Short mmCIF file of C-alpha atoms in Angstrom, two decimals:
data_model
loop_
_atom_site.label_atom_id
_atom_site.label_comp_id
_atom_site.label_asym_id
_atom_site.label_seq_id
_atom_site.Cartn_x
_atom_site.Cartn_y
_atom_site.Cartn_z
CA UNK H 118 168.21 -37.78 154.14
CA UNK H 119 166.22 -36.18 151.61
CA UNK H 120 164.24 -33.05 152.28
CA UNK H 121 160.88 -35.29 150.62
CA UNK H 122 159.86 -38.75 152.12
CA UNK H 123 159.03 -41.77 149.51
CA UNK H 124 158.65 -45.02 150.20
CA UNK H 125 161.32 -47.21 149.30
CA UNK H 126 159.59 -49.59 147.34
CA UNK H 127 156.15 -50.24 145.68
CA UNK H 128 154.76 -52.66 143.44
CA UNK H 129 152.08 -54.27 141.34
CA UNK H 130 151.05 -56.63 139.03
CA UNK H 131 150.17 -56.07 135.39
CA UNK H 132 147.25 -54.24 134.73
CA UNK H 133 146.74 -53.09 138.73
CA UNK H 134 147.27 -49.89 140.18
CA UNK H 135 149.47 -48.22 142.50
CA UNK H 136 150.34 -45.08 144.14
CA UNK H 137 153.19 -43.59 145.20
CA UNK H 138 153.15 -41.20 148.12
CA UNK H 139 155.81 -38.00 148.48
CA UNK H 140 155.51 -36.04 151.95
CA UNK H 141 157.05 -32.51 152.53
CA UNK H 142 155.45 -30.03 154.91
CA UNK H 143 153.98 -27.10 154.79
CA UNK H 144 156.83 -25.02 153.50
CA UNK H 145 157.57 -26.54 150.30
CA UNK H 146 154.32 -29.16 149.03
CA UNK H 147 151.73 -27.63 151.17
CA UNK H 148 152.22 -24.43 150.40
CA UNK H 149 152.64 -24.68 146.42
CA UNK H 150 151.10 -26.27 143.68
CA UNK H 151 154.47 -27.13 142.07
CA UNK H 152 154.88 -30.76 142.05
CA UNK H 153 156.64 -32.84 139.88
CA UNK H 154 157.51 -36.05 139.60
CA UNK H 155 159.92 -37.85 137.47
CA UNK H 156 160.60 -41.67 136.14
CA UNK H 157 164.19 -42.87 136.04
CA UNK H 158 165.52 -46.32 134.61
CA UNK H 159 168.65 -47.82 135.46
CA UNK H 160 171.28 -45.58 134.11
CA UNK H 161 169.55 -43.03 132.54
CA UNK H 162 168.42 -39.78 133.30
CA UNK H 163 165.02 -38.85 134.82
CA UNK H 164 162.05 -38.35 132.42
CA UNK H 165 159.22 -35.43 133.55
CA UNK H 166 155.64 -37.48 134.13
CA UNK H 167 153.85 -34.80 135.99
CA UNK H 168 153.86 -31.35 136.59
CA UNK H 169 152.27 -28.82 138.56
CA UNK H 170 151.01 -31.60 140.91
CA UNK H 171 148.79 -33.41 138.15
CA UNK H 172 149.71 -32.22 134.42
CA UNK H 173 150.84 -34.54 131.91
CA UNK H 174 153.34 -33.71 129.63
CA UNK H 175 152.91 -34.32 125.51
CA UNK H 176 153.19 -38.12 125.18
CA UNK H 177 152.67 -39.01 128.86
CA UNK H 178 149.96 -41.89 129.19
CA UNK H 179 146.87 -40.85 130.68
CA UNK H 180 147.26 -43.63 133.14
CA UNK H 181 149.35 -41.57 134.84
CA UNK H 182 147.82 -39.44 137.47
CA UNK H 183 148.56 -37.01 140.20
CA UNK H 184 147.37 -35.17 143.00
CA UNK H 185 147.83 -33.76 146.16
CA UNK H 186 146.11 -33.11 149.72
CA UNK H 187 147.80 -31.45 152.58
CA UNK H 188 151.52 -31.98 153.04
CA UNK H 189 151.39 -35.15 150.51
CA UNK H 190 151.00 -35.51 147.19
CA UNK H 191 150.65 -38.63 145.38
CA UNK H 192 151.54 -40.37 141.64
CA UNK H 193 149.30 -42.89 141.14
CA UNK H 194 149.68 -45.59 137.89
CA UNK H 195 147.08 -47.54 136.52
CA UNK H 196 147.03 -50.33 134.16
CA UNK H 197 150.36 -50.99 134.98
CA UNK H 198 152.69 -52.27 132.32
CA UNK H 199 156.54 -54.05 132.43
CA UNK H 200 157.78 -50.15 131.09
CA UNK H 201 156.29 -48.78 134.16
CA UNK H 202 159.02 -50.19 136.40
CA UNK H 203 161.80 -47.73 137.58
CA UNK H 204 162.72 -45.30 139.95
CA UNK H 205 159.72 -42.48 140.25
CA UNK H 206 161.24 -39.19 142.48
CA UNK H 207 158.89 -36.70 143.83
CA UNK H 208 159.95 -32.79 143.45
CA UNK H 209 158.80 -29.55 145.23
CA UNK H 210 158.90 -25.82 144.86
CA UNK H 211 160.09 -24.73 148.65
CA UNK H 212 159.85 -21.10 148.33
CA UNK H 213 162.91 -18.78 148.25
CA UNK H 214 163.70 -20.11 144.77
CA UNK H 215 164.84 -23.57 146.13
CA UNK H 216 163.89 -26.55 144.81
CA UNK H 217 163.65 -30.44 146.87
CA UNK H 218 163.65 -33.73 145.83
CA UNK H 219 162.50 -37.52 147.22
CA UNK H 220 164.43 -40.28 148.23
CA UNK H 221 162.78 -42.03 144.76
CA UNK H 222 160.63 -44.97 145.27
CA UNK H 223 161.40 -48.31 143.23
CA UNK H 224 158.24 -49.52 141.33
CA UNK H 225 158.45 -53.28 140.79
CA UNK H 226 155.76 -54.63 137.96
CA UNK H 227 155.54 -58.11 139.56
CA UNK L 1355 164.73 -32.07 120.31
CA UNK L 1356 166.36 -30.52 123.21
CA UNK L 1357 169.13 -32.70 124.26
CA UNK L 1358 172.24 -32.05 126.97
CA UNK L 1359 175.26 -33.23 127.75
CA UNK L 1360 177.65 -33.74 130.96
CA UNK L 1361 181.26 -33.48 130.44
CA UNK L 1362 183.90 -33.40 133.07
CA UNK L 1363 186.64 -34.99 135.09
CA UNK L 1364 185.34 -38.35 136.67
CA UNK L 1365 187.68 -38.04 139.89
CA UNK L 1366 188.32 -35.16 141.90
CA UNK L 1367 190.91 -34.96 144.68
CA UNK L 1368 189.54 -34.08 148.63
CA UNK L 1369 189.66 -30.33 148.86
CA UNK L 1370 190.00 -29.49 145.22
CA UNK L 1371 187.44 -27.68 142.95
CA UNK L 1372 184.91 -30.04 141.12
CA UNK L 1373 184.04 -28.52 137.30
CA UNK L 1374 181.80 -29.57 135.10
CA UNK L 1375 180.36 -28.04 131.81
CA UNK L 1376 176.61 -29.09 129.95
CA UNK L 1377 176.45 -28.72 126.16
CA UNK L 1378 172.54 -27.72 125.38
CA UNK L 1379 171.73 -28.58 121.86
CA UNK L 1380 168.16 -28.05 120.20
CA UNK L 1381 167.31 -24.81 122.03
CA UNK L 1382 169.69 -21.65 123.40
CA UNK L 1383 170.71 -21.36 127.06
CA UNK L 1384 169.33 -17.33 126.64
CA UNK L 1385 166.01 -18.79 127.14
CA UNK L 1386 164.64 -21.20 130.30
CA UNK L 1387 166.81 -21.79 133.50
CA UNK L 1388 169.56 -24.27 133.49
CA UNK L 1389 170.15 -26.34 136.44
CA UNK L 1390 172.50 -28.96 138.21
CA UNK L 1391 170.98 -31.73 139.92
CA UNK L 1392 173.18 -34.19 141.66
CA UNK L 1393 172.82 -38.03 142.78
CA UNK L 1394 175.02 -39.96 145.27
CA UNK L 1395 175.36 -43.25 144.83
CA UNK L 1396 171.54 -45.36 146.06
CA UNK L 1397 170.49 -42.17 146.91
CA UNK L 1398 167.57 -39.40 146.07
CA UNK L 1399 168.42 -36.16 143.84
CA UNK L 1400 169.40 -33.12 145.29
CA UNK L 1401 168.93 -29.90 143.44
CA UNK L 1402 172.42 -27.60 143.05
CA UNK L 1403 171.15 -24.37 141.42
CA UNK L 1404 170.39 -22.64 138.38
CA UNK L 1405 171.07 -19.95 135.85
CA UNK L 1406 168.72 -17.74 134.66
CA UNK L 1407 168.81 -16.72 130.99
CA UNK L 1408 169.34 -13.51 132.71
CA UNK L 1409 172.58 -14.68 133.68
CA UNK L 1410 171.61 -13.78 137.58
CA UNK L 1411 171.84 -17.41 139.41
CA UNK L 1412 170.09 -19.26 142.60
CA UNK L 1413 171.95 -22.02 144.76
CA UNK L 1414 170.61 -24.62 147.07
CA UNK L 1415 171.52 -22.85 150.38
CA UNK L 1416 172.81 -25.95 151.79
CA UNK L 1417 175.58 -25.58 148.91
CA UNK L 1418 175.67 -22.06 148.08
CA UNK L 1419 179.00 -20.91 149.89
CA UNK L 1420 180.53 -23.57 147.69
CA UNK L 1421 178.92 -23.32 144.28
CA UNK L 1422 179.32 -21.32 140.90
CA UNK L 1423 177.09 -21.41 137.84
CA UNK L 1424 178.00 -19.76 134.71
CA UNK L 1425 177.24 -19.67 131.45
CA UNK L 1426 179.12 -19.24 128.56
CA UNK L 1427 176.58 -18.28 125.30
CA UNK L 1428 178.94 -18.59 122.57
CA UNK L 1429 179.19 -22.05 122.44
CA UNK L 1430 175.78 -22.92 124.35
CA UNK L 1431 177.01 -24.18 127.34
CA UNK L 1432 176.79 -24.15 131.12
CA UNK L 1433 179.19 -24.43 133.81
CA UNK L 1434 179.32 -25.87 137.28
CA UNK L 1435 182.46 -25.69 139.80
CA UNK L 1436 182.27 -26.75 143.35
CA UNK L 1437 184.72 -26.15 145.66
CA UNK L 1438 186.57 -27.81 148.66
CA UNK L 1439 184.61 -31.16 147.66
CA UNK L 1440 184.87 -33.75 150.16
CA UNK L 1441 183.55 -37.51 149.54
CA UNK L 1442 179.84 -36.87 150.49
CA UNK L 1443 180.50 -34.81 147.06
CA UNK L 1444 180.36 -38.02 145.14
CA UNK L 1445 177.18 -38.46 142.72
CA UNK L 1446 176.21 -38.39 139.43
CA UNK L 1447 175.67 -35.16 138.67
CA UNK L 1448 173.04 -33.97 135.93
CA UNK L 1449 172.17 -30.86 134.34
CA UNK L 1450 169.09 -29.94 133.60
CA UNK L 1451 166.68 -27.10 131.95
CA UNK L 1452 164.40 -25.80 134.49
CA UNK L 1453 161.07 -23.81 133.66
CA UNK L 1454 160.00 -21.15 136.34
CA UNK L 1455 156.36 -20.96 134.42
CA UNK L 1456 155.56 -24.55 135.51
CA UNK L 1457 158.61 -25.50 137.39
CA UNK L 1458 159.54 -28.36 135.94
CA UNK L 1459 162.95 -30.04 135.29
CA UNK L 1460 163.06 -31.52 131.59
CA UNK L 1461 164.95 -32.81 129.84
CA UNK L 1462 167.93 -34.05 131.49
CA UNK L 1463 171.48 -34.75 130.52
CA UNK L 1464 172.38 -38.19 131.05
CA UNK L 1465 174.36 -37.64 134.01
CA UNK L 1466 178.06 -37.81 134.93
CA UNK L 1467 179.83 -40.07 138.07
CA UNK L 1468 182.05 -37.68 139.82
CA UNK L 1469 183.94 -39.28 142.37
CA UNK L 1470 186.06 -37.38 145.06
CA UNK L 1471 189.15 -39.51 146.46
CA UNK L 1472 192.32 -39.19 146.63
#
């Protein structure tokens, strides 16, 4: 079980939005603003999309978003294209110099 | 362009040491953190550890009486061995460089299957 809890699944159609939700506790994404998350396609390795809980990298689309309230923090895609679909994984600073990850949630672009 | 590379043994016997070694191209492992990051099969990522540029290195505790990361600056590589692996060992295992400014993981290597069976 992973130390972050995704949803399994989430989807939309072209052009809608969705969110993804990633909830730790108060030891690792309550406590620090040091949330990533990540998009992985079948096979390959995980891209960065967001760091520090809502900063995009250099050539990340602006309709990506992030944020965070409480023990949860949240990806959210708008616009959604076909290239959006993949696994997205949530990560979090947890203090002590250790580092968690979520179970990934699959985004289907209906 | 940064870019990284898994190489290794793809099967590992029960009880033996697992070893793996990232090549880092496009930037030198005396700056950042580098980092292992594993994946077992249809399931979520679980973070190994890291070495500092410092050489000094930080393990998942869940892990850490099991786990060595070293470095090797010559030829721009890291190194990761695991010992006593049982099958909940097997994942794709990644390496990674990690930033302690803004704690991020990017980029990744593409990731290596180890299984462990006999």
């Amino acid at each position: 079980q992973s130390a972050l809890t995704q949803p399994p699944s989430a989807s939309g159609s072209p052009g809608q939005s969705v969110t993804i939700s990633c909830t730790g506790t108060s030891s690792d994404v309550g406590s620090y603003n040091y949330v990533s998350w990540y998009r992985q396609y079948p096979g390959k390795a995980p891209k960065l999309m967001i760091y520090e809980v809502s900063k995009r990298p250099s050539g990340v689309p602006d309709r990506f978003s992030g944020s965070k309230s409480g023990n949860t923090a949240s990806l959210a895609v708008s616009g959604l294209q076909a290239e959006d679909e993949g696994d997205y994984y949530c990560s979090s600073y947890a203090g002590s110099d250790n580092w968690v990850f979520g179970g990934g949630t699959k985004l289907t672009v209906l | 362009q940064v870019q990284l590379q898994e190489s290794g043994p793809g099967l590992v016997k029960p009880s033996e040491t697992l070893s793996l070694t990232c090549t880092v191209s496009g930037d030198s492992i005396k700056t950042y953190y580098w980092s292992w990051v594993r994946q077992p099969p249809g399931q979520g990522l679980e973070w190994i550890g890291y070495i500092a540029y410092s050489g000094s290195t930080r393990y998942n505790p869940s892990l850490k009486s099991r786990v060595t990361i070293s470095a090797d600056t010559s030829r721009n590589q890291f190194s990761l061995k695991l010992r006593s692996v049982t099958a909940a060992d097997t994942a794709i295992y990644y390496c990674a460089r990690q930033s302690l400014v803004y704690y991020w993981f990017d980029p990744w290597g593409q990731g290596t299957l180890v299984t462990v069976s006999s």
